[in-house]
GROMACS .gro file of C-alpha atoms in nm:
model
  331
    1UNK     CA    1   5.861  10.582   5.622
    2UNK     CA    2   5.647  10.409   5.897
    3UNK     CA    3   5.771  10.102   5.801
    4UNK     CA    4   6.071  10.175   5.796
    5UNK     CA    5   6.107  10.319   6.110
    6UNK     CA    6   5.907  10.016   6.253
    7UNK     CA    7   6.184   9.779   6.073
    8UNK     CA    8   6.461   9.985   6.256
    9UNK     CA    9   6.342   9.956   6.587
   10UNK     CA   10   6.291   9.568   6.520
   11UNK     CA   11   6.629   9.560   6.394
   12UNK     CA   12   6.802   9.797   6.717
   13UNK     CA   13   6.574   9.561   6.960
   14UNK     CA   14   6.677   9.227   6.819
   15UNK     CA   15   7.023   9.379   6.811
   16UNK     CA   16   7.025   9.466   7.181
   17UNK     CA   17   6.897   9.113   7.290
   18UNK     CA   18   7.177   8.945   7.099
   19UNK     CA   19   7.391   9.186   7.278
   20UNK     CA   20   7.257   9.078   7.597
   21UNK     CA   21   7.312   8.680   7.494
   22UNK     CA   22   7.671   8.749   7.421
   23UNK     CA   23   7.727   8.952   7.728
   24UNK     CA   24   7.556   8.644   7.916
   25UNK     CA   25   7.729   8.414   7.734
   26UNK     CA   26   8.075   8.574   7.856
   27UNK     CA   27   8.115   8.478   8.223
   28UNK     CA   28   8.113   8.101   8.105
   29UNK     CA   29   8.323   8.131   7.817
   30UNK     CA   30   8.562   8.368   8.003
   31UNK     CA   31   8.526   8.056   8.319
   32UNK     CA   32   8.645   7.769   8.016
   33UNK     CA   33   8.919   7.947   7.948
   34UNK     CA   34   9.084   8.063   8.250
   35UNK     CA   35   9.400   8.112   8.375
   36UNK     CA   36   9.535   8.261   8.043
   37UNK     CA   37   9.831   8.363   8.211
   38UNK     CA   38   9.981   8.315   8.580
   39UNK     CA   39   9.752   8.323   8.863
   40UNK     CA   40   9.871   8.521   9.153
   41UNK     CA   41   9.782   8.422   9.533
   42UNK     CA   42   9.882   8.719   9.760
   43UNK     CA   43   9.933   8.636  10.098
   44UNK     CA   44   9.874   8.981  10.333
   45UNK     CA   45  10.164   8.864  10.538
   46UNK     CA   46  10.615   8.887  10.529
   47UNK     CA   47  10.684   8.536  10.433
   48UNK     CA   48  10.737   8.209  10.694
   49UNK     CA   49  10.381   8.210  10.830
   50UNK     CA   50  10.163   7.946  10.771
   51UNK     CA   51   9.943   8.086  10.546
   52UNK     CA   52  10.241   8.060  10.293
   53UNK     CA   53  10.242   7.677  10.330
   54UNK     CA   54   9.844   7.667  10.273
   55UNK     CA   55   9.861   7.875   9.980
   56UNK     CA   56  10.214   7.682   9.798
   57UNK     CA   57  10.021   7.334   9.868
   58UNK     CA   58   9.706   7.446   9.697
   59UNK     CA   59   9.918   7.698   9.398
   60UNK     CA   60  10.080   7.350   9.344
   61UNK     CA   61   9.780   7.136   9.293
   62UNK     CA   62   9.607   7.391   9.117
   63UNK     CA   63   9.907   7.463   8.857
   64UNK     CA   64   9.888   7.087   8.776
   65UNK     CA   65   9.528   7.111   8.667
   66UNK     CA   66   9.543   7.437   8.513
   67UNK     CA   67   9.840   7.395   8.289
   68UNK     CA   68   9.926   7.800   8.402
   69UNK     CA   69  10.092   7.865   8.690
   70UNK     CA   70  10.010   7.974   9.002
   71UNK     CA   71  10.212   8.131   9.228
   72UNK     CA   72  10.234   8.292   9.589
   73UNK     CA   73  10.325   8.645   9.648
   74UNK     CA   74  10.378   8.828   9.956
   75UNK     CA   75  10.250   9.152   9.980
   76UNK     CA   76  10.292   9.210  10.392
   77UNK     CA   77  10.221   9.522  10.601
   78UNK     CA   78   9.932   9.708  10.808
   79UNK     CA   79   9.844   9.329  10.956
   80UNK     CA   80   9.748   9.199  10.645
   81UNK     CA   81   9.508   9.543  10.546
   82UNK     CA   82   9.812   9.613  10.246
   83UNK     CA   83   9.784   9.306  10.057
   84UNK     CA   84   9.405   9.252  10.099
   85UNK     CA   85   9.333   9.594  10.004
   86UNK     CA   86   9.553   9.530   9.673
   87UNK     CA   87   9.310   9.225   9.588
   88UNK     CA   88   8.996   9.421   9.698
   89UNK     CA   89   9.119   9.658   9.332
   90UNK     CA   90   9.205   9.380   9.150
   91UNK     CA   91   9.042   9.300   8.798
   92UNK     CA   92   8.818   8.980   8.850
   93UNK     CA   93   8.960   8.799   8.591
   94UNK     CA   94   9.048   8.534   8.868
   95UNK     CA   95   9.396   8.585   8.800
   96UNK     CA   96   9.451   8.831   9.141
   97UNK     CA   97   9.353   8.609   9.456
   98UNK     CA   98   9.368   8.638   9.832
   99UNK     CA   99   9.477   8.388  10.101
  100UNK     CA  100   9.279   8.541  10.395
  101UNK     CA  101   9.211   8.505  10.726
  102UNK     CA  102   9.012   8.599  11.054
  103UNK     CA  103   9.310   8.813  11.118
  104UNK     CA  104   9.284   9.050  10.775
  105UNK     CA  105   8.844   8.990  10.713
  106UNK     CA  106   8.721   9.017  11.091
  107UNK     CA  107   8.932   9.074  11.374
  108UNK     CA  108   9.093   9.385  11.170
  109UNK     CA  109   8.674   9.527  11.134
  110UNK     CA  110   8.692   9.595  11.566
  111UNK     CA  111   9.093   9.656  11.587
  112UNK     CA  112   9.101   9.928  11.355
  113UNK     CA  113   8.941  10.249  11.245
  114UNK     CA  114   8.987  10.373  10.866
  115UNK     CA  115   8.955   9.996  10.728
  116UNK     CA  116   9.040  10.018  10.355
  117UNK     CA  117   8.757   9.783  10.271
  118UNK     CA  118   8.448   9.638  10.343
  119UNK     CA  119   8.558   9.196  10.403
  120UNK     CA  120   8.208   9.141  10.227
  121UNK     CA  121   8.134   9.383   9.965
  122UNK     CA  122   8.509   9.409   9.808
  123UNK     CA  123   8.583   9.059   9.785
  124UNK     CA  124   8.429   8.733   9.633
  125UNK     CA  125   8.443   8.417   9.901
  126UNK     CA  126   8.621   8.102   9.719
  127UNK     CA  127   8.681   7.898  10.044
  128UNK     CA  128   8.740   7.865  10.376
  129UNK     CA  129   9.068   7.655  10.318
  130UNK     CA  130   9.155   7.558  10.708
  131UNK     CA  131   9.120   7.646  11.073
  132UNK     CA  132   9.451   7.606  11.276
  133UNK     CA  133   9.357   7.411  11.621
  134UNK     CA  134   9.429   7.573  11.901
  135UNK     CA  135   9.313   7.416  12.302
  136UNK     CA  136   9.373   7.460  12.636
  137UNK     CA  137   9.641   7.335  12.829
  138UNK     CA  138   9.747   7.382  13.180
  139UNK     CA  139  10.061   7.300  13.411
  140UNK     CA  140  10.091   6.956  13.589
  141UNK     CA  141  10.092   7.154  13.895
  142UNK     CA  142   9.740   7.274  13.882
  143UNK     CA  143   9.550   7.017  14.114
  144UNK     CA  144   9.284   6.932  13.833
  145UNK     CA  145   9.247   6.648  13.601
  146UNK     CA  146   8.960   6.787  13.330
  147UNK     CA  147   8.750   7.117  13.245
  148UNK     CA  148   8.483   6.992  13.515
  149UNK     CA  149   8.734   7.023  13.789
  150UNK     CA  150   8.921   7.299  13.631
  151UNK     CA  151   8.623   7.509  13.633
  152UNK     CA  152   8.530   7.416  13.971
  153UNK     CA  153   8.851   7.525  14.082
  154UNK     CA  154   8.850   7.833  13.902
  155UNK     CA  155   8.543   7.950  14.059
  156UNK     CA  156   8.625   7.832  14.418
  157UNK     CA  157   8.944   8.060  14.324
  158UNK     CA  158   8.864   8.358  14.193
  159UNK     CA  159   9.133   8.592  14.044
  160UNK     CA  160   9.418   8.339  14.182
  161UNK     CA  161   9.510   8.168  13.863
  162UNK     CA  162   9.612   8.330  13.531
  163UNK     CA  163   9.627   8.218  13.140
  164UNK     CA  164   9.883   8.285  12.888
  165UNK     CA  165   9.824   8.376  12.513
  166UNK     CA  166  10.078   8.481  12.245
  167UNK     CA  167   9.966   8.885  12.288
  168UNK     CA  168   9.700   9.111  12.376
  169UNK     CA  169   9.422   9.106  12.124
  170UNK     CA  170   9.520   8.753  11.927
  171UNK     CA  171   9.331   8.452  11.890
  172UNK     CA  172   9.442   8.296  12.216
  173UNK     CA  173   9.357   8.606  12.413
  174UNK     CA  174   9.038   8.643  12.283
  175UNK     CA  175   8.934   8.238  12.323
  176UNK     CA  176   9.056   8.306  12.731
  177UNK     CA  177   8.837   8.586  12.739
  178UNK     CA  178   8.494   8.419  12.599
  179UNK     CA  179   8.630   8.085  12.816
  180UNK     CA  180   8.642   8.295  13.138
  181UNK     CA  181   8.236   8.397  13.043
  182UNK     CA  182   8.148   8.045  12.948
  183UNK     CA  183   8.300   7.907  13.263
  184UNK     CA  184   8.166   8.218  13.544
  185UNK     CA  185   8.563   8.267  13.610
  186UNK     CA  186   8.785   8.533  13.717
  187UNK     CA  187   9.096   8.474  13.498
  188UNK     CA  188   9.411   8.692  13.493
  189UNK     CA  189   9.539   8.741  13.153
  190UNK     CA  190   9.955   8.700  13.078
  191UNK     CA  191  10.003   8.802  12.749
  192UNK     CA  192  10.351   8.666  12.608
  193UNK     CA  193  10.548   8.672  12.246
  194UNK     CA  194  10.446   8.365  12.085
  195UNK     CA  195  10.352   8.053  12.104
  196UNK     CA  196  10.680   7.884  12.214
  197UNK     CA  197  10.652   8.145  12.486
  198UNK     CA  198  10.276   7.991  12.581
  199UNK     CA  199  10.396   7.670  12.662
  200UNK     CA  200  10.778   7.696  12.790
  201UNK     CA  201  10.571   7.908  13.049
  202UNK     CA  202  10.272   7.648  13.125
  203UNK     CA  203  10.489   7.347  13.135
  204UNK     CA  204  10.742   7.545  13.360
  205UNK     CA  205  10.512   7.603  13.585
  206UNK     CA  206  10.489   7.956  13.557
  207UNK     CA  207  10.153   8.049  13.453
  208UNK     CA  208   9.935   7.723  13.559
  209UNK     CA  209   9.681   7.782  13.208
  210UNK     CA  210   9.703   7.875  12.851
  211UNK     CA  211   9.572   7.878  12.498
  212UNK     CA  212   9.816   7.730  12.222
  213UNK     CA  213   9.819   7.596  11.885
  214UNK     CA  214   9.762   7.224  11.867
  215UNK     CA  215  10.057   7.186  11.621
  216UNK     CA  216  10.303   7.286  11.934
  217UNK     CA  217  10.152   7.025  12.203
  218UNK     CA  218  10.228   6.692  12.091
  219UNK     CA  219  10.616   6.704  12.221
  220UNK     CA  220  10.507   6.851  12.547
  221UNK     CA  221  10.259   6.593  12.560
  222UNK     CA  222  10.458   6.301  12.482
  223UNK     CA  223  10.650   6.403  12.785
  224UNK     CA  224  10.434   6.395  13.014
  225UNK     CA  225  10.523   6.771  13.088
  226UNK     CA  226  10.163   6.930  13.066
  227UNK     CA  227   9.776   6.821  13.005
  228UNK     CA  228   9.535   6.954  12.758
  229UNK     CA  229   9.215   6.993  12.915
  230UNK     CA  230   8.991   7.052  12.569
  231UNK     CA  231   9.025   7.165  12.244
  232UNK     CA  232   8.859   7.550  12.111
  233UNK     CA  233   8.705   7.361  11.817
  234UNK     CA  234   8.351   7.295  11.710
  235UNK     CA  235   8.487   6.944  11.682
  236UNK     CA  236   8.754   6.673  11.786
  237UNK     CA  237   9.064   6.739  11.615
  238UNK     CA  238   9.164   6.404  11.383
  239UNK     CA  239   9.531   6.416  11.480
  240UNK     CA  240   9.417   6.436  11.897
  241UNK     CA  241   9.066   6.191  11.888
  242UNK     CA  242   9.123   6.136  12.273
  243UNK     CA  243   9.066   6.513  12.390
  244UNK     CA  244   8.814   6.660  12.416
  245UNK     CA  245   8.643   6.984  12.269
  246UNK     CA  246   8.602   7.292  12.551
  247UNK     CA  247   8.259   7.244  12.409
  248UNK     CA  248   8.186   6.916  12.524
  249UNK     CA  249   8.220   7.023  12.871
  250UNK     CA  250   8.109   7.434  12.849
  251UNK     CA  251   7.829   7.398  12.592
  252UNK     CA  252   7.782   7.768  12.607
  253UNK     CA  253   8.142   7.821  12.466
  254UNK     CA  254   8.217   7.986  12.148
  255UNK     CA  255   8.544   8.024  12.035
  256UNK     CA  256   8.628   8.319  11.819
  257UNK     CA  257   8.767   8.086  11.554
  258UNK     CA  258   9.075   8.153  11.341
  259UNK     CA  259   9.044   8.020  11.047
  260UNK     CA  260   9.223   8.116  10.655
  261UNK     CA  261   9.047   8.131  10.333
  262UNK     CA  262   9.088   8.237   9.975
  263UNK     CA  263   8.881   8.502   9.814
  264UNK     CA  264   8.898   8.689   9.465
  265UNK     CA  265   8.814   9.016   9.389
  266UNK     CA  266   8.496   9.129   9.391
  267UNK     CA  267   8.229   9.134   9.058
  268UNK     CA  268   8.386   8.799   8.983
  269UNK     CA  269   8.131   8.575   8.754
  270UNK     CA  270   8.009   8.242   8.923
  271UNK     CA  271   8.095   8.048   8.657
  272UNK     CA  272   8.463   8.126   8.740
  273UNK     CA  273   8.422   8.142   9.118
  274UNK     CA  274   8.271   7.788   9.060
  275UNK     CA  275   8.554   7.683   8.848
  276UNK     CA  276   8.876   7.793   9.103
  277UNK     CA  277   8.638   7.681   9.378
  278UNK     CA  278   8.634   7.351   9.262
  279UNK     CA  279   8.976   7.331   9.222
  280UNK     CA  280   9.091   7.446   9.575
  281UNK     CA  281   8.898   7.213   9.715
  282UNK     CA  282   8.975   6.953   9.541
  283UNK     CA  283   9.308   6.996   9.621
  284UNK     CA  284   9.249   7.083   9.991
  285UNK     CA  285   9.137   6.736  10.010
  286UNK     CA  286   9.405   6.522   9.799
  287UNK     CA  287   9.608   6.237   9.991
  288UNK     CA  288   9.942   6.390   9.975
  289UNK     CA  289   9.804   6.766  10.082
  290UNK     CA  290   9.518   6.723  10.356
  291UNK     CA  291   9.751   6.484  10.640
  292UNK     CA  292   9.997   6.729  10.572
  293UNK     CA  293   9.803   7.031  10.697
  294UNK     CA  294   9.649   6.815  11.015
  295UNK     CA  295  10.034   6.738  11.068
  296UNK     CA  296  10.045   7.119  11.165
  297UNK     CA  297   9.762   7.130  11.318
  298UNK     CA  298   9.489   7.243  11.068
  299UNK     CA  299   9.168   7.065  11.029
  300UNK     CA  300   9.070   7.091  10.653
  301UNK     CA  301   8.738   7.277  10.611
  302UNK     CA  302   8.750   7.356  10.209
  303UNK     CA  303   8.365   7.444  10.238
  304UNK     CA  304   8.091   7.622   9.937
  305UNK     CA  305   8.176   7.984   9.894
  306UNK     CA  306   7.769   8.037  10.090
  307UNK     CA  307   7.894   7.849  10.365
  308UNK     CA  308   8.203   8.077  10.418
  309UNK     CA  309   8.011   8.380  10.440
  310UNK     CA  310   7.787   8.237  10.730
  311UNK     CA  311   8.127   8.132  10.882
  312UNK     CA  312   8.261   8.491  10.867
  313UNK     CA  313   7.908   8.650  10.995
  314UNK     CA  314   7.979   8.375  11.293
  315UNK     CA  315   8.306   8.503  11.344
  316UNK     CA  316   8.174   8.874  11.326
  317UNK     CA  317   7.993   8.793  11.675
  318UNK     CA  318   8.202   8.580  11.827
  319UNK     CA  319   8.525   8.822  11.806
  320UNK     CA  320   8.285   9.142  11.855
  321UNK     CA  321   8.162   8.983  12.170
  322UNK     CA  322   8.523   8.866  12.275
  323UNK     CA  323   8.697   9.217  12.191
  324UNK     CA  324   8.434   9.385  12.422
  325UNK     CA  325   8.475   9.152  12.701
  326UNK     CA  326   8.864   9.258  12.627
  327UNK     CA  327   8.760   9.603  12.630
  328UNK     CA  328   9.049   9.645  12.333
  329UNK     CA  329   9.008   9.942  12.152
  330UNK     CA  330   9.037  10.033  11.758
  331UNK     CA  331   9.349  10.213  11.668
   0.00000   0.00000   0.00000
C-alpha cells in the first residue's frame, strides 16, 4: 500500500509539473499564432480626430504582416473614459486594443472623479505611437524677436499681455500655465474653440501670444503673418529644424506633453505584447507612414512598452503640477 501511495504522489507531482510546462508553454504558442481572427483598435473618440489617422496607418501596416485584419473602431463618449474602459474588460487575447492618449490615461486621472479605471493596472503599454507638436507663437505686433526678449518683456509687463489656447483645461492651456512658472510671468489666459481659433486670433492681432499645434503654423508662417518663438518639445521638431525648443531658452520648462499610444488589455502575455509591439513599431517607422505623420505635425516616438510607462509617470507630474497651477477642478 505504501508503495503505492508513494507511486501516486510521484505520478500527481510529475503530473502537475507537466501541467505547469504546458501552461508556460501557452503564452508563446498563443503569441505564434495570433491574430486568429480580426484585430480591433478602438479609438475613445467620434471619428475625424487624429488619432483615427494614427491608428488606420498602423491597422494598415499591421494587416499586411498579419494576414488578419485589423481594423479601427470608434467607440466615443465621456472624453475618451467609454471606449478605454471597454478595452480595460477586454480578453487579452490581443485581439481588443486601445489607441490612447494623455487625454483618456492622465489628464482624465486630475479632471475627473469616479475614473472607471486605473491607466496602469487595467491596461498593458504597447507603445507610445506619437506626440503631436505644439509651440508658441505670438503676433507680429508684439515688440519682441525671441523667448529672451519675450520673457523680458513679459516680466517688465506684468498682467498686460494674454495667451490663447483651444479651451480651459487642454493641452495648450496647461503648457501656458507651466510657461508662465518657467518664465516668472503674469500671463492672462484667453481660452478659445480650437485651434483655427488660436491663430486667426494671434495673427490678427488680437491676443499678442498663444499655444498651437505645429501642423497649423506653416501657412501662417509662410506669410510672414506671425513668429514662433519655440517649440513645447523635448526636442527640435524635423519638419521646423530652424526653431527652437521653449527649452532651449527656459531650461526649467516642462511641457505637459500630449502624446497617443496603443495599449491592450491588461494580463496580456509578453510574448504577445512583444509580438504586436514589434509590429507597431515597425510600422510607425516605414517610409511611406513616418513623413506622413511629421506632415501633420507628429514626431514619431514608437518607443519599448518600459519606456512608455516612465513617459506616462512623467506626464503624471507634469499635468498634476500644471492643473494645480490652473486651479481646475475634478468633475
Amino acid at each position: 500500500m505504501k508503495d503505492r501511495t508513494r507511486i501516486a504522489g510521484v505520478s500527481v507531482l510529475a503530473g502537475l509539473t507537466i501541467a505547469a510546462g504546458m501552461s508556460m508553454a501557452t503564452a508563446p504558442a498563443q503569441a505564434q499564432s495570433f491574430p486568429v481572427k480580426t484585430v480591433r483598435v478602438i479609438v475613445p473618440f467620434t471619428p475625424g480626430s487624429i488619432l483615427d489617422t494614427v491608428t488606420r496607418l498602423v491597422a494598415a501596416k499591421a494587416s499586411d504582416a498579419w494576414g488578419q485584419a485589423v481594423i479601427l473602431e470608434n467607440r466615443g463618449g465621456a472624453g475618451g473614459r467609454i471606449g478605454s474602459e471597454q478595452v480595460a474588460k477586454a480578453a487579452p487575447d490581443g485581439h481588443t486594443l486601445l489607441m490612447g492618449s494623455s487625454g483618456t490615461h492622465v489628464a482624465v486621472v486630475f479632471l475627473s472623479k469616479n475614473l472607471p479605471y486605473d491607466p496602469f493596472k487595467d491596461f498593458t503599454p504597447i507603445t507610445l505611437a506619437v506626440e503631436p507638436i505644439s509651440g508658441l507663437v505670438m503676433s507680429n505686433s508684439v515688440p519682441a524677436t525671441n523667448l529672451k526678449e519675450l520673457v523680458e518683456l513679459l516680466r517688465k509687463n506684468p498682467g498686460k499681455y494674454a495667451y490663447a489656447s483651444n479651451g480651459v483645461g487642454s493641452v495648450f492651456h496647461l503648457t501656458g500655465e507651466l510657461f508662465k512658472q518657467a518664465a516668472g510671468a503674469d500671463l492672462l489666459h484667453v481660452p478659445l474653440q480650437g485651434a483655427s481659433d488660436v491663430m486667426n486670433a494671434v495673427v490678427g492681432g488680437h491676443v499678442p501670444l498663444g499655444f498651437a499645434s505645429a501642423s497649423s503654423m506653416p501657412s501662417q508662417l509662410a506669410g510672414g503673418k506671425l513668429k514662433v518663438i519655440g517649440m513645447a518639445s523635448a526636442s527640435r521638431f524635423p519638419k521646423m529644424p530652424d526653431v527652437p525648443t521653449i527649452t532651449e531658452g527656459l531650461p526649467n520648462f516642462e511641457a505637459p506633453g500630449s502624446w497617443m499610444g496603443f495599449y491592450g488589455p491588461p494580463a496580456m502575455s509578453g510574448a504577445l505584447q512583444s509580438r504586436i509591439h514589434a509590429e507597431f513599431v515597425k510600422a510607425l517607422n516605414a517610409a511611406d507612414v513616418k513623413p506622413r505623420l511629421e506632415d501633420q505635425g507628429l514626431m514619431v516616438v514608437a518607443n519599448t512598452p518600459q519606456q512608455f510607462t516612465e513617459a506616462m509617470k512623467r506626464s503624471m507630474d507634469r499635468y498634476g503640477r500644471a492643473i494645480k497651477l490652473a486651479g481646475i477642478q475634478p468633475e
